[in-house]
CSV table of C-alpha atoms and ligand atoms in Angstrom, one decimal:
chain,number,residue,atom,x,y,z
A,149,MET,CA,-1.3,22.0,16.2
A,150,ILE,CA,0.5,18.6,16.4
A,151,LYS,CA,4.2,19.1,16.6
A,152,THR,CA,6.9,16.5,15.9
A,153,ASP,CA,10.5,16.2,14.5
A,154,ILE,CA,9.6,14.3,11.3
A,155,LEU,CA,6.2,14.4,9.8
A,156,ILE,CA,5.7,11.4,7.7
A,157,ILE,CA,2.9,11.4,5.0
A,158,GLY,CA,1.9,7.8,4.4
A,159,ALA,CA,1.9,5.0,6.9
A,160,GLY,CA,2.8,2.2,4.5
A,161,PRO,CA,5.8,0.0,5.2
A,162,THR,CA,8.3,2.7,4.3
A,163,GLY,CA,6.7,5.3,6.6
A,164,LEU,CA,6.4,2.8,9.5
A,165,PHE,CA,10.0,1.7,9.2
A,166,ALA,CA,11.1,5.3,9.1
A,167,VAL,CA,9.7,5.7,12.5
A,168,PHE,CA,11.9,3.0,13.8
A,169,GLU,CA,15.0,4.4,12.3
A,170,ALA,CA,14.2,7.9,13.4
A,171,GLY,CA,13.6,6.5,17.0
A,172,LEU,CA,17.1,5.0,17.0
A,173,LEU,CA,18.3,8.7,16.5
A,174,LYS,CA,16.0,9.9,19.2
A,175,LEU,CA,13.8,11.7,16.7
A,176,LYS,CA,10.0,11.7,17.1
A,177,CYS,CA,7.6,11.0,14.2
A,178,HIS,CA,4.0,11.6,13.4
A,179,LEU,CA,2.3,9.9,10.5
A,180,ILE,CA,-0.7,11.1,8.4
A,181,ASP,CA,-2.5,8.6,6.2
A,182,ALA,CA,-5.6,9.0,4.1
A,183,LEU,CA,-6.6,5.3,4.9
A,184,PRO,CA,-8.2,4.4,8.2
A,185,GLN,CA,-5.4,2.0,9.0
A,186,ALA,CA,-1.6,1.8,8.7
A,187,GLY,CA,0.1,-0.6,6.2
A,188,GLY,CA,-0.4,1.2,2.9
A,189,GLN,CA,-0.7,-1.2,-0.1
A,190,CYS,CA,0.1,-4.2,2.1
A,191,SER,CA,-3.0,-3.8,4.2
A,192,GLU,CA,-5.3,-2.1,1.6
A,193,ILE,CA,-4.6,-4.2,-1.5
A,194,TYR,CA,-3.1,-7.6,-0.6
A,195,PRO,CA,-3.3,-8.2,3.2
A,196,LYS,CA,-3.5,-11.9,2.8
A,197,LYS,CA,-0.9,-12.4,0.2
A,198,PRO,CA,2.5,-13.9,1.1
A,199,ILE,CA,5.6,-11.8,0.4
A,200,TYR,CA,8.7,-13.7,-0.3
A,201,ASP,CA,11.4,-11.0,-0.6
A,202,ILE,CA,11.5,-9.4,2.8
A,203,PRO,CA,15.1,-10.2,4.1
A,204,GLY,CA,15.0,-12.7,6.9
A,205,PHE,CA,11.4,-13.8,6.2
A,206,PRO,CA,11.2,-16.6,3.7
A,207,GLU,CA,7.5,-15.9,3.6
A,208,ILE,CA,5.4,-13.4,5.4
A,209,LEU,CA,1.7,-12.3,4.9
A,210,ALA,CA,1.5,-8.6,4.0
A,211,ASP,CA,-0.8,-8.2,7.0
A,212,ASP,CA,1.7,-9.8,9.4
A,213,LEU,CA,4.5,-7.5,8.0
A,214,THR,CA,2.4,-4.5,8.9
A,215,LYS,CA,1.7,-5.9,12.4
A,216,ASN,CA,5.4,-6.5,12.9
A,217,LEU,CA,6.4,-3.0,11.6
A,218,LEU,CA,3.9,-1.5,14.0
A,219,GLU,CA,5.2,-3.6,16.9
A,220,GLN,CA,8.8,-2.6,16.1
A,221,CYS,CA,8.1,1.2,16.0
A,222,LYS,CA,5.6,1.2,18.9
A,223,GLN,CA,8.4,1.8,21.5
A,224,PHE,CA,9.1,5.1,19.8
A,225,GLU,CA,5.5,6.2,20.4
A,226,PRO,CA,4.6,7.6,16.9
A,227,GLY,CA,1.6,9.8,16.6
A,228,PHE,CA,-1.1,9.0,13.9
A,229,THR,CA,-3.6,11.0,12.0
A,230,LEU,CA,-5.5,8.4,10.1
A,231,GLY,CA,-8.4,8.7,7.7
A,232,GLU,CA,-7.1,12.2,6.7
A,233,ARG,CA,-5.4,13.3,3.5
A,234,ALA,CA,-2.5,15.7,3.7
A,235,GLU,CA,-3.7,18.6,1.5
A,236,THR,CA,-1.5,21.6,1.8
A,237,ILE,CA,2.0,22.5,3.0
A,238,GLU,CA,3.2,25.9,4.1
A,239,LYS,CA,6.8,26.8,4.9
A,240,GLN,CA,7.2,29.0,8.0
A,241,GLU,CA,9.7,31.7,8.7
A,242,ASP,CA,11.6,29.5,11.1
A,243,GLY,CA,12.0,27.0,8.3
A,244,SER,CA,9.5,24.5,9.6
A,245,PHE,CA,6.5,23.2,7.6
A,246,ILE,CA,2.8,23.2,8.4
A,247,VAL,CA,0.8,20.4,6.8
A,248,THR,CA,-3.0,20.6,6.9
A,249,THR,CA,-5.3,17.7,6.1
A,250,ASN,CA,-8.6,17.7,4.3
A,251,LYS,CA,-10.2,17.7,7.7
A,252,GLY,CA,-8.4,20.7,8.9
A,253,THR,CA,-5.9,19.0,11.3
A,254,LYS,CA,-2.6,21.0,11.4
A,255,HIS,CA,0.8,19.4,11.9
A,256,GLN,CA,4.2,21.2,12.3
A,257,ALA,CA,7.6,19.7,11.7
A,258,PRO,CA,11.0,20.9,10.6
A,259,ILE,CA,11.3,17.8,8.4
A,260,VAL,CA,8.6,16.3,6.1
A,261,ALA,CA,9.1,12.8,4.7
A,262,ILE,CA,6.6,11.9,2.0
A,263,ALA,CA,6.2,8.2,2.0
A,264,GLY,CA,3.0,8.4,-0.1
A,265,GLY,CA,3.5,5.3,-2.2
A,266,LEU,CA,1.1,5.3,-5.2
A,267,GLY,CA,-0.6,8.4,-3.7
A,268,SER,CA,-4.2,8.2,-2.6
A,269,PHE,CA,-5.7,5.0,-3.8
A,270,GLU,CA,-7.9,5.3,-6.8
A,271,PRO,CA,-9.0,2.0,-8.1
A,272,ARG,CA,-9.8,2.0,-11.9
A,273,LYS,CA,-13.5,1.5,-12.1
A,274,PRO,CA,-15.5,0.0,-15.0
A,275,LEU,CA,-17.8,2.4,-16.8
A,276,ILE,CA,-21.1,1.1,-15.4
A,277,ASN,CA,-23.6,3.7,-14.7
A,278,ASN,CA,-24.9,2.7,-11.3
A,279,ILE,CA,-21.7,1.1,-9.9
A,280,GLU,CA,-21.1,3.7,-7.2
A,281,SER,CA,-24.5,3.0,-5.6
A,282,PHE,CA,-23.5,-0.6,-5.1
A,283,GLU,CA,-20.0,0.1,-3.5
A,284,ASP,CA,-19.7,-1.8,-0.2
A,285,LYS,CA,-23.1,-3.4,-1.1
A,286,GLY,CA,-21.6,-6.2,-3.1
A,287,VAL,CA,-19.1,-4.2,-5.2
A,288,GLU,CA,-15.5,-4.1,-3.9
A,289,TYR,CA,-12.4,-3.0,-5.7
A,290,PHE,CA,-10.0,-4.7,-3.2
A,291,ILE,CA,-10.1,-8.0,-1.4
A,292,LYS,CA,-9.2,-7.3,2.2
A,293,ASP,CA,-10.7,-10.4,3.9
A,294,PRO,CA,-11.2,-13.5,1.7
A,295,GLU,CA,-13.4,-15.0,4.4
A,296,LYS,CA,-16.1,-12.4,3.5
A,297,TYR,CA,-16.6,-14.5,0.3
A,298,ARG,CA,-17.0,-17.9,2.0
A,299,ASN,CA,-19.9,-19.7,0.4
A,300,LYS,CA,-20.8,-16.7,-1.6
A,301,ARG,CA,-21.1,-16.4,-5.4
A,302,VAL,CA,-18.4,-14.1,-6.7
A,303,VAL,CA,-17.9,-12.5,-10.1
A,304,ILE,CA,-14.4,-11.2,-10.7
A,305,SER,CA,-13.5,-9.1,-13.8
A,306,GLY,CA,-10.1,-8.2,-15.1
A,307,GLY,CA,-7.2,-9.8,-17.0
A,308,GLY,CA,-4.1,-9.2,-14.8
A,309,ASP,CA,-2.4,-11.0,-11.9
A,310,SER,CA,-4.9,-9.7,-9.3
A,311,ALA,CA,-7.9,-11.0,-11.2
A,312,LEU,CA,-6.3,-14.5,-11.8
A,313,ASP,CA,-4.7,-14.8,-8.3
A,314,TRP,CA,-7.9,-14.0,-6.6
A,315,SER,CA,-10.0,-16.2,-8.8
A,316,ILE,CA,-7.7,-19.2,-7.9
A,317,PHE,CA,-7.6,-18.2,-4.3
A,318,LEU,CA,-11.4,-17.8,-3.9
A,319,SER,CA,-12.2,-20.9,-5.9
A,320,ASP,CA,-11.5,-22.9,-2.6
A,321,ILE,CA,-13.6,-20.4,-0.4
A,322,ALA,CA,-16.5,-19.1,-2.5
A,323,SER,CA,-19.4,-21.3,-3.5
A,324,GLU,CA,-19.0,-20.1,-7.1
A,325,VAL,CA,-16.3,-18.1,-8.9
A,326,THR,CA,-16.9,-16.5,-12.3
A,327,LEU,CA,-14.0,-14.8,-14.0
A,328,ILE,CA,-15.0,-12.4,-16.8
A,329,HIS,CA,-12.4,-10.8,-19.1
A,330,ARG,CA,-12.9,-8.7,-22.3
A,331,ARG,CA,-10.2,-10.7,-24.2
A,332,ASN,CA,-9.3,-14.4,-24.5
A,333,GLU,CA,-5.8,-13.7,-23.6
A,334,PHE,CA,-4.7,-12.7,-20.0
A,335,ARG,CA,-1.9,-10.4,-19.0
A,336,GLY,CA,-1.0,-12.3,-15.8
A,337,ALA,CA,1.8,-14.8,-15.0
A,338,LEU,CA,1.7,-17.9,-17.2
A,339,ASP,CA,1.4,-20.4,-14.4
A,340,SER,CA,-1.6,-18.5,-13.1
A,341,VAL,CA,-3.2,-18.6,-16.5
A,342,ASP,CA,-2.7,-22.4,-16.6
A,343,LYS,CA,-4.1,-22.9,-13.1
A,344,VAL,CA,-7.2,-20.9,-14.1
A,345,GLN,CA,-7.6,-23.1,-17.2
A,346,GLU,CA,-7.2,-26.2,-14.9
A,347,LEU,CA,-9.8,-24.9,-12.5
A,348,LYS,CA,-12.2,-24.2,-15.3
A,349,ASN,CA,-11.8,-27.7,-16.7
A,350,SER,CA,-12.5,-29.1,-13.3
A,351,GLY,CA,-15.6,-26.9,-13.0
A,352,LYS,CA,-14.2,-24.8,-10.1
A,353,ILE,CA,-14.2,-21.6,-12.0
A,354,ASN,CA,-16.6,-20.3,-14.6
A,355,LEU,CA,-14.6,-18.5,-17.3
A,356,ILE,CA,-16.4,-16.1,-19.6
A,357,THR,CA,-14.4,-14.4,-22.4
A,358,PRO,CA,-14.3,-12.3,-24.4
A,359,ALA,CA,-17.0,-10.5,-22.4
A,360,GLU,CA,-17.6,-7.4,-20.3
A,361,VAL,CA,-19.8,-6.6,-17.3
A,362,ILE,CA,-22.0,-3.7,-18.5
A,363,GLY,CA,-24.6,-3.5,-15.6
A,364,ILE,CA,-25.4,-4.4,-12.1
A,365,VAL,CA,-28.8,-5.6,-11.0
A,366,GLY,CA,-30.1,-5.4,-7.4
A,367,GLU,CA,-31.9,-3.1,-5.0
A,368,HIS,CA,-30.0,-2.7,-1.7
A,369,HIS,CA,-27.3,-5.2,-2.6
A,370,VAL,CA,-25.8,-6.8,-5.8
A,371,LYS,CA,-28.0,-9.7,-7.1
A,372,ALA,CA,-26.5,-10.1,-10.5
A,373,VAL,CA,-24.3,-8.6,-13.2
A,374,VAL,CA,-25.3,-8.0,-16.8
A,375,VAL,CA,-22.7,-9.5,-19.2
A,376,SER,CA,-22.2,-8.5,-22.7
A,377,GLN,CA,-20.6,-11.3,-24.8
A,378,ALA,CA,-20.3,-10.9,-28.6
A,379,GLU,CA,-20.2,-14.6,-29.3
A,380,HIS,CA,-23.1,-15.5,-27.1
A,381,ILE,CA,-26.5,-16.1,-28.7
A,382,GLU,CA,-28.3,-13.7,-26.5
A,383,LYS,CA,-25.4,-11.2,-26.3
A,384,GLU,CA,-26.5,-9.6,-23.1
A,385,TYR,CA,-27.5,-11.9,-20.2
A,386,GLU,CA,-27.4,-11.9,-16.3
A,387,VAL,CA,-25.1,-13.9,-14.1
A,388,GLU,CA,-26.4,-14.1,-10.5
A,389,CYS,CA,-23.9,-13.3,-7.9
A,390,ASP,CA,-23.5,-11.9,-4.3
A,391,HIS,CA,-20.3,-9.9,-5.0
A,392,PHE,CA,-18.9,-8.2,-8.0
A,393,ILE,CA,-15.1,-7.5,-7.8
A,394,PRO,CA,-13.7,-5.5,-10.7
A,395,LEU,CA,-9.8,-5.8,-10.5
A,396,PHE,CA,-8.6,-3.3,-13.0
A,397,GLY,CA,-5.7,-2.1,-11.0
A,398,LEU,CA,-5.1,1.3,-9.4
A,399,SER,CA,-4.6,4.5,-11.2
A,400,PRO,CA,-1.7,6.1,-9.6
A,401,LYS,CA,-2.6,9.6,-8.5
A,402,LEU,CA,-0.2,11.7,-6.4
A,403,GLY,CA,-3.2,13.8,-5.3
A,404,PRO,CA,-2.7,17.1,-3.5
A,405,ILE,CA,1.1,16.4,-3.1
A,406,ALA,CA,1.5,17.1,-6.9
A,407,ASN,CA,0.7,20.8,-6.1
A,408,TRP,CA,3.4,21.3,-3.5
A,409,GLY,CA,6.0,22.7,-5.9
A,410,LEU,CA,8.1,19.5,-5.9
A,411,GLU,CA,9.8,18.2,-9.0
A,412,ILE,CA,7.7,15.5,-10.5
A,413,GLU,CA,8.5,12.9,-13.2
A,414,LYS,CA,6.1,10.3,-14.4
A,415,ASN,CA,3.9,10.8,-11.4
A,416,ALA,CA,6.7,10.3,-8.9
A,417,ILE,CA,8.8,12.8,-6.9
A,418,LYS,CA,12.3,13.3,-8.0
A,419,VAL,CA,14.9,12.9,-5.3
A,420,ASN,CA,18.7,13.1,-4.8
A,421,ASN,CA,19.5,9.5,-4.4
A,422,ALA,CA,23.2,10.0,-4.4
A,423,LEU,CA,22.8,11.7,-1.0
A,424,ASP,CA,19.7,11.5,1.1
A,425,TYR,CA,16.5,11.2,-0.9
A,426,GLN,CA,15.8,14.9,-0.4
A,427,THR,CA,13.5,16.6,-3.0
A,428,ASN,CA,14.1,20.0,-4.7
A,429,ILE,CA,12.6,21.6,-1.5
A,430,PRO,CA,15.2,21.5,1.4
A,431,GLY,CA,13.7,19.7,4.4
A,432,ILE,CA,11.2,17.7,2.3
A,433,PHE,CA,12.2,14.2,1.6
A,434,ALA,CA,10.5,11.5,-0.5
A,435,ILE,CA,11.0,7.8,0.2
A,436,GLY,CA,9.5,4.5,-0.9
A,437,ASP,CA,7.3,4.0,-4.0
A,438,VAL,CA,6.5,7.7,-4.2
A,439,ASN,CA,10.0,8.7,-5.4
A,440,THR,CA,12.0,8.3,-8.6
A,441,TYR,CA,15.7,8.3,-9.4
A,442,PRO,CA,17.8,6.4,-12.0
A,443,GLY,CA,17.4,2.7,-11.3
A,444,LYS,CA,14.5,3.1,-8.9
A,445,LEU,CA,12.7,-0.2,-7.8
A,446,LYS,CA,9.3,-0.1,-6.2
A,447,LEU,CA,10.0,-2.6,-3.6
A,448,ILE,CA,9.5,-2.7,0.2
A,449,LEU,CA,13.2,-3.5,0.7
A,450,CYS,CA,14.2,-0.4,-1.2
A,451,GLY,CA,11.7,1.8,0.9
A,452,PHE,CA,13.4,0.5,4.1
A,453,HIS,CA,16.8,1.5,2.8
A,454,GLU,CA,15.7,4.9,1.7
A,455,ALA,CA,14.0,5.5,5.0
A,456,THR,CA,17.2,4.7,6.9
A,457,LEU,CA,19.3,7.2,4.9
A,458,MET,CA,16.6,9.8,5.1
A,459,CYS,CA,16.6,9.7,8.9
A,460,GLN,CA,20.4,10.0,9.0
A,461,ALA,CA,20.1,13.2,6.9
A,462,ALA,CA,17.2,14.5,9.0
A,463,TYR,CA,19.4,14.0,12.1
A,464,GLN,CA,22.1,16.1,10.6
A,465,ILE,CA,19.7,18.9,9.7
A,466,LEU,CA,18.2,18.9,13.2
A,467,ASN,CA,21.6,18.6,15.0
A,468,PRO,CA,24.0,20.8,12.8
A,469,GLY,CA,27.6,20.1,13.5
A,470,LYS,CA,26.9,17.2,15.8
A,471,LYS,CA,28.9,14.1,14.7
A,472,TYR,CA,26.8,10.9,14.4
A,473,VAL,CA,28.6,7.7,15.0
A,474,LEU,CA,26.9,4.7,13.6
A,475,LYS,CA,26.0,2.2,16.3
A,476,TYR,CA,24.8,-1.4,15.8
A,477,THR,CA,21.7,-2.2,17.8
A,478,THR,CA,23.4,-5.4,18.8
A,479,VAL,CA,26.0,-3.3,20.6
A,480,SER,CA,24.1,-0.2,21.8
A,481,GLY,CA,20.7,-1.8,22.5
A,482,ILE,CA,17.5,0.2,22.1
A,483,ASP,CA,16.1,2.9,24.4
A,484,GLY,CA,12.4,3.3,23.6
A,485,PHE,CA,10.7,6.5,24.1
A,486,ASP,CA,8.3,4.6,26.3
A,487,GLY,CA,10.9,4.0,28.8
A,488,SER,CA,11.6,0.4,27.6
A,489,ARG,CA,15.1,-0.8,27.2
A,490,LYS,CA,16.3,-3.6,25.0
A,491,GLU,CA,19.7,-4.4,26.3
A,492,ALA,CA,22.6,-5.4,24.1
A,493,PRO,CA,24.1,-8.7,25.2
A,494,LYS,CA,27.3,-8.1,27.2
A,495,ALA,CA,29.7,-10.2,25.0
A,496,VAL,CA,28.6,-9.8,21.4
A,497,VAL,CA,31.6,-11.3,19.6
A,498,LYS,CA,32.9,-14.7,20.2
A,499,ALA,CA,36.7,-15.0,20.2
A,500,ILE,CA,37.9,-17.2,17.4
A,501,ASN,CA,41.0,-19.3,18.3
B,231,LIG,C1,-0.5,-6.9,-5.3
B,231,LIG,C2,0.9,-6.4,-5.0
B,231,LIG,C3,1.8,-7.2,-4.6
B,231,LIG,C4,3.1,-6.7,-4.2
B,231,LIG,N1,4.1,-7.6,-3.9
B,231,LIG,C5,5.3,-7.2,-3.4
B,231,LIG,C6,6.3,-8.1,-3.0
B,231,LIG,O1,6.1,-9.3,-3.1
B,231,LIG,N2,7.5,-7.5,-2.6
B,231,LIG,C7,7.8,-6.1,-2.5
B,231,LIG,O2,8.8,-5.7,-2.1
B,231,LIG,N3,6.8,-5.3,-2.9
B,231,LIG,C8,5.6,-5.8,-3.4
B,231,LIG,N4,4.6,-4.9,-3.7
B,231,LIG,C9,4.9,-3.5,-3.7
B,231,LIG,C10,4.9,-2.9,-2.3
B,231,LIG,O3,3.6,-3.1,-1.8
B,231,LIG,C11,5.3,-1.4,-2.3
B,231,LIG,O4,6.5,-1.3,-2.8
B,231,LIG,C12,5.1,-0.8,-0.9
B,231,LIG,O5,3.8,-0.9,-0.4
B,231,LIG,C13,5.5,0.6,-0.9
B,231,LIG,O6,5.4,1.1,0.4
B,231,LIG,P1,5.3,2.6,0.7
B,231,LIG,O7,5.2,2.7,2.2
B,231,LIG,O8,6.4,3.4,0.0
B,231,LIG,O9,3.9,3.1,0.0
B,231,LIG,P2,2.5,2.5,0.2
B,231,LIG,O10,2.4,1.1,0.7
B,231,LIG,O11,1.8,2.8,-1.2
B,231,LIG,O12,1.8,3.4,1.3
B,231,LIG,C14,1.6,4.8,1.0
B,231,LIG,C15,0.6,5.3,1.9
B,231,LIG,O13,0.5,6.8,1.8
B,231,LIG,C16,-0.8,7.2,1.9
B,231,LIG,N5,-0.9,8.5,1.1
B,231,LIG,C17,-0.7,8.9,-0.1
B,231,LIG,N6,-0.9,10.1,-0.3
B,231,LIG,C18,-1.4,10.6,0.9
B,231,LIG,C19,-1.8,11.9,1.3
B,231,LIG,N7,-1.8,13.0,0.5
B,231,LIG,N8,-2.2,12.1,2.6
B,231,LIG,C20,-2.2,11.0,3.4
B,231,LIG,N9,-1.8,9.8,3.1
B,231,LIG,C21,-1.5,9.6,1.8
B,231,LIG,C22,-1.6,6.1,1.2
B,231,LIG,O14,-2.9,6.1,1.7
B,231,LIG,C23,-0.8,4.8,1.6
B,231,LIG,O15,-1.3,4.3,2.8
B,231,LIG,C24,3.3,-5.4,-4.2
B,231,LIG,C25,2.3,-4.5,-4.5
B,231,LIG,C26,1.1,-5.0,-5.0
B,231,LIG,C27,0.0,-4.0,-5.4
């Protein structure tokens, strides 16, 4: 049994920052994530994309944000159960919770913070009979490392921002990029659509619309995709490629958390945002993309804020009656659980004449 103060479900940016904020309050955290690595959407969906709205970072790659968050919380020695999905939760007589994963690992904590984001990642897959047998053999639903496609022939399908952005990005890396979409119009940002058109005109992207990929050809690896195009003379024909990347978005699925007796609205967990992001079950909080309340914005910045307030509330639950005085880290410094100490400078405020 793994025991901790705050059990965090989801090691995305919100969960990772919660570890740091809890650490400042001397609370220990353990994180469970269904993915084999920390970082949530940042590392799973768009690791190499720059983010422009993290305060203090004019531009930061999603992957680097994850690295920084891990570095920042490391001193508070969080525990990780990675590659396992939190399946069940049981309340104990002493008020604590036991959360068991799909692999049977048990965790006990008086506070549970669900930072499950979009839930377990479920990419929308095209209806192609044999597609599953080609997964990781040329069929990928996320682009983790664009270098994988250097000098390869890539077919991307989809009509949203991801399909457009990655077609543009890979046109400089892959030997051939073909973008296939079932309509002539795209749903993505206008300047991305213009850029794709430009790249098509200069021969750097093959654009096939309106068309659909209806089959995959290959033995142990993708060799070609079968394209159906109403306006084409042959109607169905093959496009040779090394990789087929359908980018149809993710279908948000809360997964097992949906059965935990929490109040759910539109696939998200309702919380009390006026107070502390607690759910309808006392002791269970929901922070980051996974929660909903009036005016909710699914942004990393908002997850950080919610994590901070959640930790304050958890401190009050775990230390009833103890008064907490907000301390600036610039004044108090940070005592890491690993024995490290980041000193606050002696004189922090310069006198103004
Ligand atoms: C392409 C793209 C670009 C984006 N760009 C920006 C941007 O520029 N700025 C910005 O602020 N936001 C951006 N976002 C949104 C941002 O990524 C999310 O707001 C952020 O990731 C939410 O963080 P989170 O920690 O709440 O959830 P997530 O990052 O979704 O992490 C949740 C984690 O919980 C895990 N999980 C879920 N259920 C379980 C379970 N039952 N058991 C175990 N683990 C579980 C998941 O595996 C996942 O790792 C973008 C999103 C996308 C897809």
